[in-house]
Structure formats: structure tokens, C-alpha cells
Coordinates of C-alpha atoms in Angstrom, one line a residue:
X1 CA -0.5 0.2 0.3
X2 CA 3.4 2.0 0.9
X3 CA 3.4 2.6 -3.7
X4 CA 0.2 4.2 -3.6
X5 CA 0.0 6.6 -0.9
X6 CA 3.2 7.7 -1.9
X7 CA 1.7 8.3 -5.7
X8 CA -1.1 10.2 -4.1
X9 CA 0.5 11.7 -1.0
X10 CA -0.6 14.9 -2.2
X11 CA -4.4 14.1 -2.2
X12 CA -4.9 12.4 0.6
X13 CA -5.9 13.1 4.1
X14 CA -5.4 9.5 5.5
X15 CA -6.0 6.0 5.3
X16 CA -8.3 4.0 7.9
X17 CA -8.4 0.3 7.7
X18 CA -10.6 -2.3 9.4
X19 CA -13.8 -4.6 9.5
X20 CA -17.0 -3.8 8.0
X21 CA -20.1 -5.9 7.6
X22 CA -19.8 -9.2 9.3
X23 CA -22.4 -12.5 9.8
X24 CA -21.4 -14.5 12.1
X25 CA -23.6 -17.7 12.6
X26 CA -24.2 -19.6 15.6
X27 CA -25.4 -22.8 15.9
X28 CA -26.2 -25.4 18.9
X29 CA -23.7 -28.1 17.6
X30 CA -24.7 -31.0 20.1
X31 CA -27.7 -31.5 18.6
X32 CA -26.0 -33.0 15.7
X33 CA -23.2 -35.0 17.0
X34 CA -23.9 -38.6 17.4
X35 CA -27.2 -39.5 19.1
X36 CA -27.1 -36.3 21.6
X37 CA -31.1 -35.2 19.6
X38 CA -31.8 -38.4 20.6
X39 CA -30.4 -38.0 23.9
X40 CA -32.1 -34.5 24.0
X41 CA -35.6 -36.0 23.7
X42 CA -35.6 -38.8 26.2
X43 CA -34.2 -35.6 28.7
X44 CA -37.8 -34.2 27.0
X45 CA -39.2 -37.7 27.6
X46 CA -40.1 -37.3 23.9
X47 CA -41.0 -39.7 22.1
X48 CA -40.4 -39.6 18.3
X49 CA -43.8 -39.9 16.9
X50 CA -44.8 -36.6 19.4
X51 CA -42.2 -34.7 18.0
X52 CA -43.7 -32.8 15.6
X53 CA -46.3 -32.0 18.5
X54 CA -43.7 -31.2 20.8
X55 CA -41.6 -28.7 18.6
X56 CA -45.2 -26.1 18.1
X57 CA -45.3 -26.9 22.0
X58 CA -42.0 -25.5 22.2
X59 CA -41.7 -22.7 19.1
X60 CA -45.1 -21.8 20.3
X61 CA -43.7 -20.7 23.5
X62 CA -40.6 -18.9 22.3
X63 CA -43.1 -16.8 20.2
X64 CA -45.1 -16.1 23.6
X65 CA -41.9 -14.7 24.4
X66 CA -41.5 -12.6 22.1
X67 CA -44.7 -10.9 22.2
X68 CA -43.9 -10.6 26.5
X69 CA -40.7 -8.7 25.1
X70 CA -42.8 -6.3 22.1
X71 CA -45.4 -5.5 25.2
X72 CA -42.8 -5.3 27.7
X73 CA -40.6 -2.5 25.4
X74 CA -43.0 -0.9 23.3
X75 CA -40.9 -1.4 20.5
X76 CA -41.9 -1.9 17.7
X77 CA -43.2 -4.6 15.8
X78 CA -44.4 -6.4 11.6
X79 CA -44.7 -9.2 10.2
X80 CA -43.0 -8.4 6.6
X81 CA -44.7 -10.9 4.0
X82 CA -42.7 -9.8 1.1
X83 CA -38.5 -10.1 0.9
X84 CA -38.8 -7.1 -1.1
X85 CA -39.0 -4.8 2.2
X86 CA -36.2 -3.5 3.3
X87 CA -35.6 -4.6 6.3
X88 CA -32.9 -2.7 7.2
X89 CA -35.2 0.7 5.7
X90 CA -37.8 -0.3 8.0
X91 CA -35.7 0.3 11.0
X92 CA -33.3 2.7 10.3
X93 CA -36.7 5.0 9.4
X94 CA -38.6 3.8 13.2
X95 CA -34.7 4.8 14.7
X96 CA -34.8 8.0 13.3
X97 CA -38.9 8.8 13.5
X98 CA -38.0 7.5 17.7
X99 CA -35.2 8.9 17.9
X100 CA -33.6 5.8 19.8
X101 CA -29.8 6.1 20.9
X102 CA -29.3 2.8 22.5
X103 CA -31.3 -0.3 22.9
X104 CA -33.8 -2.0 21.0
X105 CA -35.2 0.1 17.9
X106 CA -37.8 -3.1 17.1
X107 CA -38.5 -6.7 15.6
X108 CA -39.7 -8.1 12.4
X109 CA -40.3 -12.0 11.5
X110 CA -40.8 -13.3 8.2
X111 CA -41.2 -17.0 6.8
X112 CA -38.1 -17.9 5.7
X113 CA -35.9 -21.5 3.8
X114 CA -34.0 -23.1 6.1
X115 CA -32.6 -26.3 7.5
X116 CA -34.4 -27.4 10.2
X117 CA -34.1 -31.0 12.9
X118 CA -37.1 -33.2 12.0
X119 CA -38.5 -36.5 12.8
X120 CA -39.4 -39.1 9.1
X121 CA -40.5 -42.2 8.6
X122 CA -37.5 -44.7 6.8
X123 CA -39.2 -47.4 5.3
X124 CA -36.3 -49.3 4.9
X125 CA -35.6 -49.9 8.4
X126 CA -39.8 -48.9 9.2
X127 CA -38.9 -46.8 11.7
X128 CA -38.9 -43.4 13.6
X129 CA -35.9 -40.9 12.7
X130 CA -34.2 -37.9 13.6
X131 CA -33.2 -35.7 10.2
X132 CA -32.1 -32.3 8.4
X133 CA -34.8 -31.1 6.3
X134 CA -35.2 -28.3 3.3
X135 CA -38.3 -26.8 5.0
X136 CA -40.0 -22.6 5.9
X137 CA -40.5 -21.8 9.6
X138 CA -40.4 -17.9 11.0
X139 CA -37.9 -15.6 12.0
X140 CA -37.4 -12.8 13.5
X141 CA -35.3 -10.0 13.3
X142 CA -34.2 -7.8 16.2
X143 CA -32.7 -4.9 15.4
X144 CA -30.3 -2.7 18.4
X145 CA -28.5 0.6 18.3
X146 CA -25.9 -0.9 20.4
X147 CA -24.3 1.4 22.8
X148 CA -21.0 0.1 22.2
X149 CA -21.8 -2.1 18.3
X150 CA -24.3 0.4 17.0
X151 CA -26.4 -0.7 14.2
X152 CA -27.0 -3.7 13.6
X153 CA -28.7 -6.7 14.5
X154 CA -29.4 -10.3 15.6
X155 CA -32.1 -13.0 13.7
X156 CA -33.4 -16.3 15.5
X157 CA -34.9 -19.0 13.5
X158 CA -38.2 -20.0 15.8
X159 CA -37.7 -23.8 14.9
X160 CA -35.2 -26.6 15.9
X161 CA -32.4 -26.4 16.2
X162 CA -33.3 -22.1 16.6
X163 CA -30.1 -20.5 14.5
X164 CA -28.8 -16.9 15.3
X165 CA -27.8 -15.2 12.9
X166 CA -25.8 -11.9 13.8
X167 CA -25.0 -9.0 11.4
X168 CA -22.5 -6.8 13.0
X169 CA -20.5 -3.7 10.7
X170 CA -17.6 -2.5 11.8
X171 CA -17.7 0.5 10.6
X172 CA -20.8 1.4 13.6
X173 CA -17.8 0.3 16.1
X174 CA -15.7 2.4 15.0
X175 CA -18.3 5.8 15.1
X176 CA -19.8 4.5 18.7
X177 CA -15.7 4.0 19.8
X178 CA -15.5 7.9 18.6
X179 CA -18.2 9.2 19.9
X180 CA -17.5 7.8 23.3
X181 CA -14.5 9.7 23.3
X182 CA -15.1 12.6 22.2
X183 CA -13.0 12.4 18.2
X184 CA -14.8 14.7 15.6
X185 CA -15.8 13.1 12.6
X186 CA -17.4 12.9 9.5
X187 CA -19.5 9.5 8.0
X188 CA -21.4 9.4 4.9
X189 CA -23.2 6.3 4.4
X190 CA -21.2 3.7 6.0
X191 CA -17.9 5.1 5.4
X192 CA -16.1 7.6 7.4
X193 CA -14.7 10.3 5.6
X194 CA -12.5 12.8 7.9
X195 CA -11.5 12.3 11.7
X196 CA -9.9 14.2 13.1
X197 CA -7.3 11.7 15.1
X198 CA -6.7 9.6 12.7
X199 CA -4.0 7.0 14.6
X200 CA -6.4 7.0 17.2
X201 CA -8.6 5.6 15.0
X202 CA -7.2 2.4 13.5
X203 CA -5.5 2.4 17.5
X204 CA -9.5 2.0 17.8
X205 CA -10.5 -0.3 14.6
X206 CA -7.5 -2.5 15.9
X207 CA -8.8 -3.3 19.0
X208 CA -11.8 -4.9 17.3
X209 CA -10.0 -8.8 17.1
X210 CA -9.3 -8.5 20.8
X211 CA -12.8 -8.2 22.1
X212 CA -13.7 -11.7 23.5
X213 CA -16.8 -11.9 21.3
X214 CA -18.5 -15.3 22.3
X215 CA -19.4 -13.8 25.3
X216 CA -21.0 -10.6 23.4
X217 CA -22.8 -13.4 21.4
X218 CA -23.8 -15.3 24.6
X219 CA -25.0 -13.2 25.3
X220 CA -27.8 -11.2 23.1
X221 CA -28.8 -15.2 21.8
X222 CA -29.6 -16.1 26.0
X223 CA -31.6 -12.3 25.5
X224 CA -33.8 -13.6 22.2
X225 CA -34.1 -17.4 22.5
X226 CA -36.1 -17.9 25.4
X227 CA -36.0 -21.9 25.3
X228 CA -32.0 -21.5 26.0
X229 CA -31.6 -22.3 29.2
X230 CA -33.4 -24.9 29.3
X231 CA -30.7 -26.1 26.3
X232 CA -27.9 -25.5 28.3
X233 CA -29.2 -27.7 31.4
X234 CA -29.4 -31.0 28.9
X235 CA -26.0 -30.4 27.4
X236 CA -23.9 -29.2 30.6
X237 CA -24.0 -25.4 30.3
X238 CA -23.5 -26.1 26.2
X239 CA -25.1 -24.2 24.3
X240 CA -24.5 -22.5 20.8
X241 CA -20.8 -22.4 18.9
X242 CA -20.3 -18.9 16.4
X243 CA -18.5 -19.7 13.3
X244 CA -18.2 -16.0 10.3
X245 CA -19.8 -17.2 8.1
X246 CA -19.3 -13.7 6.0
X247 CA -16.2 -10.9 7.1
X248 CA -15.8 -8.0 4.7
X249 CA -12.5 -5.9 5.6
X250 CA -12.2 -1.8 4.2
X251 CA -8.9 0.0 3.7
X252 CA -10.8 3.5 3.1
X253 CA -8.2 5.9 1.5
X254 CA -9.7 9.1 2.6
X255 CA -8.7 11.8 0.1
X256 CA -8.7 15.4 0.8
X257 CA -11.9 16.8 -1.4
X258 CA -14.2 14.4 -3.7
X259 CA -12.9 16.2 -6.5
X260 CA -9.7 14.4 -6.6
X261 CA -11.0 11.8 -6.4
X262 CA -13.2 12.0 -9.5
X263 CA -11.2 13.1 -11.5
X264 CA -8.8 9.3 -10.7
X265 CA -12.1 7.1 -10.3
X266 CA -12.6 7.0 -14.1
X267 CA -8.6 5.9 -15.1
X268 CA -8.7 3.6 -12.0
X269 CA -12.0 2.3 -13.3
X270 CA -10.4 1.8 -17.0
X271 CA -7.3 0.4 -15.7
X272 CA -8.5 -2.2 -13.6
X273 CA -10.5 -3.2 -16.6
X274 CA -8.3 -3.6 -19.2
X275 CA -5.5 -3.9 -17.9
X276 CA -5.6 -6.6 -14.6
X277 CA -5.9 -10.3 -16.2
X278 CA -7.0 -13.2 -14.4
X279 CA -3.5 -14.1 -13.2
X280 CA -2.6 -11.0 -11.4
X281 CA -6.3 -11.3 -9.1
X282 CA -4.0 -14.4 -7.4
X283 CA -1.3 -12.0 -7.2
X284 CA -4.2 -10.5 -5.1
X285 CA -5.6 -12.9 -3.1
X286 CA -1.5 -13.9 -1.9
X287 CA -1.3 -16.6 -4.4
X288 CA 0.9 -18.5 -6.4
X289 CA -0.3 -19.2 -10.0
X290 CA 0.7 -22.9 -11.3
X291 CA 0.1 -25.7 -12.9
X292 CA -2.0 -27.1 -10.3
X293 CA -4.4 -24.1 -9.6
X294 CA -7.3 -25.3 -8.6
X295 CA -9.7 -21.7 -8.2
X296 CA -11.1 -19.4 -10.9
X297 CA -11.0 -16.7 -11.0
X298 CA -13.5 -13.8 -12.4
X299 CA -13.5 -10.5 -12.6
X300 CA -16.8 -7.7 -13.4
X301 CA -17.7 -4.7 -13.1
X302 CA -20.9 -3.3 -12.8
X303 CA -22.5 0.2 -12.5
X304 CA -24.8 1.0 -9.5
X305 CA -27.5 4.4 -11.0
X306 CA -26.4 7.4 -8.6
X307 CA -23.8 5.6 -6.8
X308 CA -20.3 5.0 -9.8
X309 CA -19.1 2.0 -10.8
X310 CA -17.9 -0.8 -8.5
X311 CA -15.3 -3.2 -9.7
X312 CA -14.4 -7.1 -8.6
X313 CA -12.0 -9.8 -8.5
X314 CA -12.9 -13.4 -7.1
X315 CA -11.2 -16.0 -6.7
X316 CA -12.7 -19.4 -4.8
X317 CA -15.7 -17.3 -3.6
X318 CA -13.5 -14.4 -2.1
X319 CA -13.7 -11.0 -3.9
X320 CA -12.0 -7.9 -3.7
X321 CA -14.3 -5.1 -4.8
X322 CA -13.2 -1.2 -5.6
X323 CA -15.2 1.4 -5.2
X324 CA -16.1 5.4 -4.5
X325 CA -17.5 6.4 -1.9
X326 CA -17.9 10.1 -1.2
X327 CA -14.0 11.3 -1.3
X328 CA -13.6 8.3 0.3
X329 CA -11.8 5.4 -2.6
X330 CA -12.5 2.3 -1.1
X331 CA -10.7 -1.8 -1.8
X332 CA -12.1 -3.9 0.6
X333 CA -11.8 -7.7 0.8
X334 CA -14.6 -10.2 1.0
X335 CA -13.6 -13.0 2.7
X336 CA -16.7 -16.2 2.4
X337 CA -14.1 -19.3 1.9
X338 CA -11.0 -18.7 4.4
X339 CA -9.8 -22.6 3.7
X340 CA -8.0 -20.0 0.9
X341 CA -5.9 -18.9 3.1
X342 CA -3.3 -20.6 5.5
X343 CA -3.1 -19.8 9.2
X344 CA -0.4 -21.1 12.0
X345 CA -1.5 -24.9 12.8
X346 CA -2.6 -24.7 16.9
X347 CA -0.3 -27.7 17.1
X348 CA 2.6 -26.8 15.8
X349 CA 3.5 -23.0 15.5
X350 CA 5.5 -23.5 12.4
X351 CA 3.9 -25.5 9.6
X352 CA 0.4 -23.6 8.5
X353 CA -2.5 -25.0 8.1
X354 CA -6.5 -23.7 5.9
X355 CA -7.8 -21.4 7.9
X356 CA -11.3 -22.2 9.9
X357 CA -14.5 -20.0 10.3
X358 CA -14.0 -19.4 13.8
X359 CA -14.3 -15.7 15.7
X360 CA -11.0 -16.8 17.6
X361 CA -9.3 -16.3 13.8
X362 CA -10.6 -12.4 14.5
X363 CA -7.2 -11.2 13.5
X364 CA -6.4 -13.6 10.5
X365 CA -9.0 -12.4 9.0
X366 CA -7.7 -9.0 9.7
X367 CA -4.1 -9.9 8.3
X368 CA -5.5 -11.9 5.2
X369 CA -7.3 -8.4 4.6
X370 CA -4.8 -6.3 5.1
X371 CA -2.6 -8.4 3.1
X372 CA -4.6 -8.4 -0.2
X373 CA -6.1 -4.8 0.4
X374 CA -2.4 -3.7 0.2
X375 CA -1.4 -5.4 -3.0
X376 CA -4.7 -4.1 -4.9
X377 CA -3.8 -0.5 -4.5
X378 CA 0.2 -0.8 -4.6
X379 CA -0.8 -2.5 -8.2
X380 CA -2.8 1.3 -9.0
X381 CA -0.1 3.0 -8.7
X382 CA 0.9 2.4 -11.7
X383 CA -2.8 4.9 -13.3
X384 CA -1.3 8.1 -12.4
X385 CA 1.1 8.9 -15.3
X386 CA 3.2 12.2 -13.9
X387 CA 5.6 14.2 -16.2
X388 CA 8.7 11.6 -14.5
X389 CA 6.7 8.5 -16.4
X390 CA 6.1 10.1 -20.0
X391 CA 9.7 11.0 -19.9
X392 CA 10.8 7.9 -19.6
X393 CA 8.2 6.0 -21.6
X394 CA 9.7 8.5 -24.4
X395 CA 13.5 7.6 -23.6
X396 CA 12.3 4.2 -24.0
X397 CA 11.2 4.3 -27.7
X398 CA 14.7 5.3 -28.2
X399 CA 18.1 4.1 -28.6
X400 CA 20.6 3.6 -25.1
X401 CA 24.2 2.3 -25.5
X402 CA 24.8 0.8 -21.7
X403 CA 25.9 -1.9 -19.5
X404 CA 23.3 -4.4 -18.3
X405 CA 26.2 -6.7 -15.8
X406 CA 29.3 -6.1 -14.5
X407 CA 30.8 -9.1 -16.2
X408 CA 29.7 -7.5 -19.4
X409 CA 33.2 -5.9 -20.9
X410 CA 32.6 -2.6 -22.7
X411 CA 29.3 -0.8 -23.3
X412 CA 26.5 -2.1 -25.6
X413 CA 23.7 -0.1 -27.9
X414 CA 20.4 -1.7 -27.8
X415 CA 17.9 0.2 -30.0
X416 CA 14.8 1.0 -28.4
X417 CA 11.4 0.3 -28.9
X418 CA 8.5 0.9 -31.5
X419 CA 5.5 1.1 -28.2
X420 CA 2.7 0.3 -30.1
X421 CA 3.6 -2.4 -32.6
X422 CA 1.6 -6.1 -31.4
X423 CA 4.6 -8.0 -31.6
X424 CA 6.1 -5.3 -28.4
X425 CA 2.9 -5.4 -26.7
X426 CA 2.6 -8.9 -26.4
X427 CA 6.3 -8.9 -25.1
X428 CA 4.9 -6.5 -22.6
X429 CA 1.5 -8.3 -21.9
X430 CA 3.8 -11.6 -21.0
X431 CA 6.0 -10.2 -18.8
X432 CA 3.9 -8.1 -16.8
X433 CA 1.5 -11.2 -15.9
X434 CA 1.3 -11.2 -12.8
X435 CA 2.0 -14.5 -12.4
X436 CA 5.8 -13.2 -12.2
X437 CA 4.7 -11.0 -9.6
X438 CA 6.8 -14.1 -6.9
X439 CA 8.9 -16.0 -8.4
X440 CA 9.8 -14.2 -11.7
X441 CA 10.2 -15.8 -15.6
X442 CA 12.9 -17.0 -17.7
X443 CA 13.4 -17.7 -20.7
X444 CA 11.8 -20.7 -21.6
X445 CA 8.7 -19.6 -19.5
X446 CA 8.5 -16.4 -21.3
X447 CA 9.3 -17.8 -25.1
X448 CA 6.3 -20.6 -24.5
X449 CA 4.4 -17.4 -22.9
X450 CA 4.9 -15.9 -26.7
X451 CA 4.2 -18.7 -29.4
X452 CA 1.2 -18.8 -27.2
X453 CA 0.7 -14.9 -27.5
X454 CA 1.0 -15.2 -31.4
X455 CA 3.5 -13.3 -30.9
X456 CA 5.9 -15.4 -33.8
X457 CA 6.0 -18.4 -34.9
X458 CA 7.8 -21.5 -33.9
X459 CA 8.1 -23.5 -37.3
X460 CA 10.9 -23.1 -39.6
X461 CA 13.6 -22.1 -35.7
X462 CA 14.7 -24.7 -33.7
X463 CA 14.6 -24.3 -29.7
X464 CA 18.6 -22.8 -29.8
X465 CA 17.8 -20.2 -32.2
X466 CA 14.5 -19.2 -30.5
X467 CA 16.2 -19.4 -26.8
X468 CA 18.8 -17.1 -28.3
X469 CA 16.2 -14.5 -29.6
X470 CA 14.3 -14.2 -26.5
X471 CA 18.1 -13.5 -24.8
X472 CA 18.2 -10.3 -26.7
X473 CA 15.1 -9.6 -26.0
X474 CA 15.7 -9.9 -22.0
X475 CA 18.7 -7.7 -22.2
X476 CA 17.1 -5.2 -24.7
X477 CA 14.8 -4.8 -21.5
X478 CA 17.4 -4.9 -18.7
X479 CA 19.4 -1.5 -20.5
X480 CA 15.8 0.3 -20.5
X481 CA 15.3 -1.1 -17.3
X482 CA 11.9 -2.8 -17.7
X483 CA 13.0 -5.6 -15.7
X484 CA 15.4 -6.7 -13.2
X485 CA 17.5 -9.8 -12.5
X486 CA 16.4 -11.9 -9.1
X487 CA 20.0 -11.9 -7.2
X488 CA 21.5 -15.8 -7.5
X489 CA 18.7 -16.8 -10.3
X490 CA 18.0 -17.2 -13.3
X491 CA 14.9 -15.0 -13.4
X492 CA 13.6 -11.6 -13.3
X493 CA 11.2 -9.4 -12.9
X494 CA 9.0 -6.6 -14.3
X495 CA 10.5 -3.5 -12.3
X496 CA 9.1 -1.0 -10.5
X497 CA 9.3 1.4 -13.1
X498 CA 8.5 -0.8 -15.5
X499 CA 5.1 -2.2 -13.8
X500 CA 4.0 1.9 -14.3
X501 CA 5.1 2.3 -18.0
X502 CA 4.5 -1.1 -19.4
X503 CA 0.9 -0.7 -17.7
X504 CA -0.2 2.5 -19.7
X505 CA 1.8 1.4 -22.9
X506 CA -1.0 -1.7 -22.7
X507 CA -3.8 1.0 -21.1
X508 CA -3.7 3.6 -24.3
X509 CA -2.7 0.3 -26.9
X510 CA -6.7 -1.2 -25.4
X511 CA -8.1 1.8 -25.5
X512 CA -7.5 2.0 -28.9
X513 CA -8.5 -1.4 -29.9
X514 CA -12.0 -1.1 -28.2
X515 CA -12.4 2.2 -30.2
X516 CA -11.5 0.9 -33.7
X517 CA -14.1 -2.1 -32.7
X518 CA -16.4 0.4 -31.8

């Protein structure tokens, strides 16, 4: 990220990194472990043939408890007959109308599909047995303006196994903490656009991973599930186990004003659409591209009416998004599949294992997302061409006399590049491939790439002749400082200035191609 910040430091007030939207799921795992559900029903003195009547009774008692909460607190309640009605809009409207600063805002309910515990008849064995069934049941949404977590909600499934989902927002958490400490800030939608003490704000955002979240989530579950005490009594105090179902982590670059960002945003969108290929996406996620890579890299761009553009890159159900809000440029990593990343194994800290969904891994979610966001922001540093860069682009089109190695006895003359020739652009595209950002490339690898890109034909040339041609090409690229040799290896990678020059050339070339097609 430092490269991006240095490139635009005159236009930026600061950077604030922290969690954005988080979805937590709570499951009572004891219901699913071995014969525990049979044990539970036995403790309740319920036979399988009477399960439906028993479950209806428990659900009815739970609903009565929720109705009691509505009467006691006087909070707003509404049953929603359509999924198209925005629950969040209703909650925010009620919060504003009733001027609710802390506590329960409203309770909403809707019939939604879910997995439930049920009893069915097994024709093969001729017996009743427990099973998982996909069906619909009533869900309750409890919206809060929590004094610590801000605007949030909890969803309760009213049928066995009473699953819970908790939706948090890290930005709401930061806002509440800033208000508590008396630190001035401004915000727009779900982003902080300016803060008086950005270092303190970042420290507050970092504290998010240190909180004992299982205690907080248990408190919310106890508030909304009136049947939970009986479950804990039967299972010796064990109840919900909490998992991170989805997690968004945002890096917000706060520009000094909206106008400066508005001038740069079209360039960022064009660059992301035209120059960042599938292999680059692997690099953003810290992945190495090789023949055994399983993930599919996908990118797309959307325009939201009145809100501008959003660019999104997806790999293994995880994604990185780029979009703007007011004067904030946001890069956001969303983790749906944590197993695509690594975490130090609990048994042996020197070994790495796939990351799990446990809430104890919040710190690792943050580390991984910060690295992903930083790599992507650094890739955007090539977008803003300066006079210096324009001069450098002009220089590589001219002949140069230099020594590319200390072992070379005398300087040699190297011709310049025809910047818009198809062959040279294919060479630039090949060496700028994101797959080489980590390990670099060799003569043989680039030769194969250029043959695949139809840069030249293999017919009529021996491998030795083709290798010699690529050797001379690599020497020319090194002479113009577009690539650099990796120490103690026979590999090369694009230099920092080379990446900026090549990106601008390819961007211009691809825009020209689009105009011709149109």
C-alpha cells in the first residue's frame, strides 16, 4: 500500500483500515453430534412420534416470549409478507422517528427457508428417525442501536435447532467508540470521510479483534431465545458455537475532497477493466499461479445508478472490490471461504493449515485482508502518469548504450522499442503477467508465453535459435530497465518503473483497440 500512498500523498488526508460488514452464525452443535438429539428428546420425555407436537409447543412458547418483550419494551413490530421489503430501511426509519440512541429498535418477522431438525419415517428400517429437512419457518429480526456496536441486528430461527445469525458492522463500532471518546469525525453512508485523530481511530479499529466476542454473542442469544436455558441445562452448559460466515475488511483512502477522487476514479476503473488480467487476481490474493491451481479467477464491473462504478475480482468464493463513497476510495476484501488462506496450526506454530471459520481467527482475517487490500492498492499506483513517467516512456523508444552486467567488458548499444507494435505489446503483456510478480520468469517461460500469444511462429526455427532470440530480447529489456534480474537466479521480474511504464502502454493500446471495434 505504501507505493499507492506515496504516489497520491499530496491528495490524501489519511487511510483507515477496519472490518466492515460481518455475518456471524451460531449453531447448537450438540444437536448434531452422534445421538445427542435423541438424548435431548429423552430428557424432555418426548417420543419420536410426538416430536411435531412437542416442537410446535416449544416454538409457540418462544413466540409468546417475544410478544412479551414487544409489550414490555413497547418496541415496533411488523410481520413482512415479502422478501423485497428492506428490513434495514424499516429499522433505520423507526430509529430516526423515535430518536432511539441505544437499545432495541424494533422486531420484524418473516417466513424464510432454512434447515430444521425433524423426524421422518424410514421405509427401509420401518422406523422413525431424526433428519435434517429444508423447509420454511418464521424468523425474527431484532434490530439494535447498541451502545458499543452501533446499528446491528440478530436473526432467530423459531424452529429446531434455533440457529442464530448476528450481523455486525465494524464501521458502526468505530463510530460509537469515536463518539464515546469525543473525537470529531464526519461520515457518509457506511464510511468515515474525515476524522480528527486518524491514529487513534486506527487504534480503535485494531481493538476489534481483541474483544471476547463469544461472550457478547452469548448475551444476545440469551436475550432472544427463551428456550436456551433448558438447552444449556440438558447439555451441561453448552449452547451456541459461533462461526464467521462472511467477513468484509475495508481499506478506506480518504482523499482531501470529492473532486480530486472524481478525476482519478475513471482512470482506476479503466485500468482495472483493461489491464488487470486473471493471473493478476491470484497475485492480489497472495496466491501463486501454477498448473495445479484449482481456483477460478473472475472479474466484473458494474454501474450503480447514482453511485458510480464498482470493480470486483473473485477467486475461490472470496473477492476484492474497488468503489468510491464521497471522498473515500474503498478497497474491500470479502472472505466467504477462509480455507483458501493459511493460519499457523494450533499444534505446531511453525506449520501452516487452512484457516477455519472460528471467531478466534478474527485477527487472521484482518491480517489476510490488509495484505490483499495493500497488494491491490499498490497495483493502482501505475494509474497516475506523471511528467517523470511520460519522460521515461519516451526514453525507451530511443536507442541506448549501456552495460547490463558488471561482467560485461564494454557498453553495448541497444535499439529502442516501437511502443505500439503488436510484437512489443505482446512482449510487455507477457512479462507483466501477474503470475511472475512473485517468482519471476525465465527464458523458456517467456518463450512459451509469446508462442501462445502468437507473437512469433515456432516453425522453421530450432529451440536454440528461439532461445537466442529471447536472450537478446531480455538483454534489451534489462538495458531499458524494464526488468531486473533476481539475485542468484536465472529469473527476471518487471521493475517498479517498468510496471508503471508497461501498464500505461498497454492501457493506451487496449483503449485504441476498443475504439477501433466500436
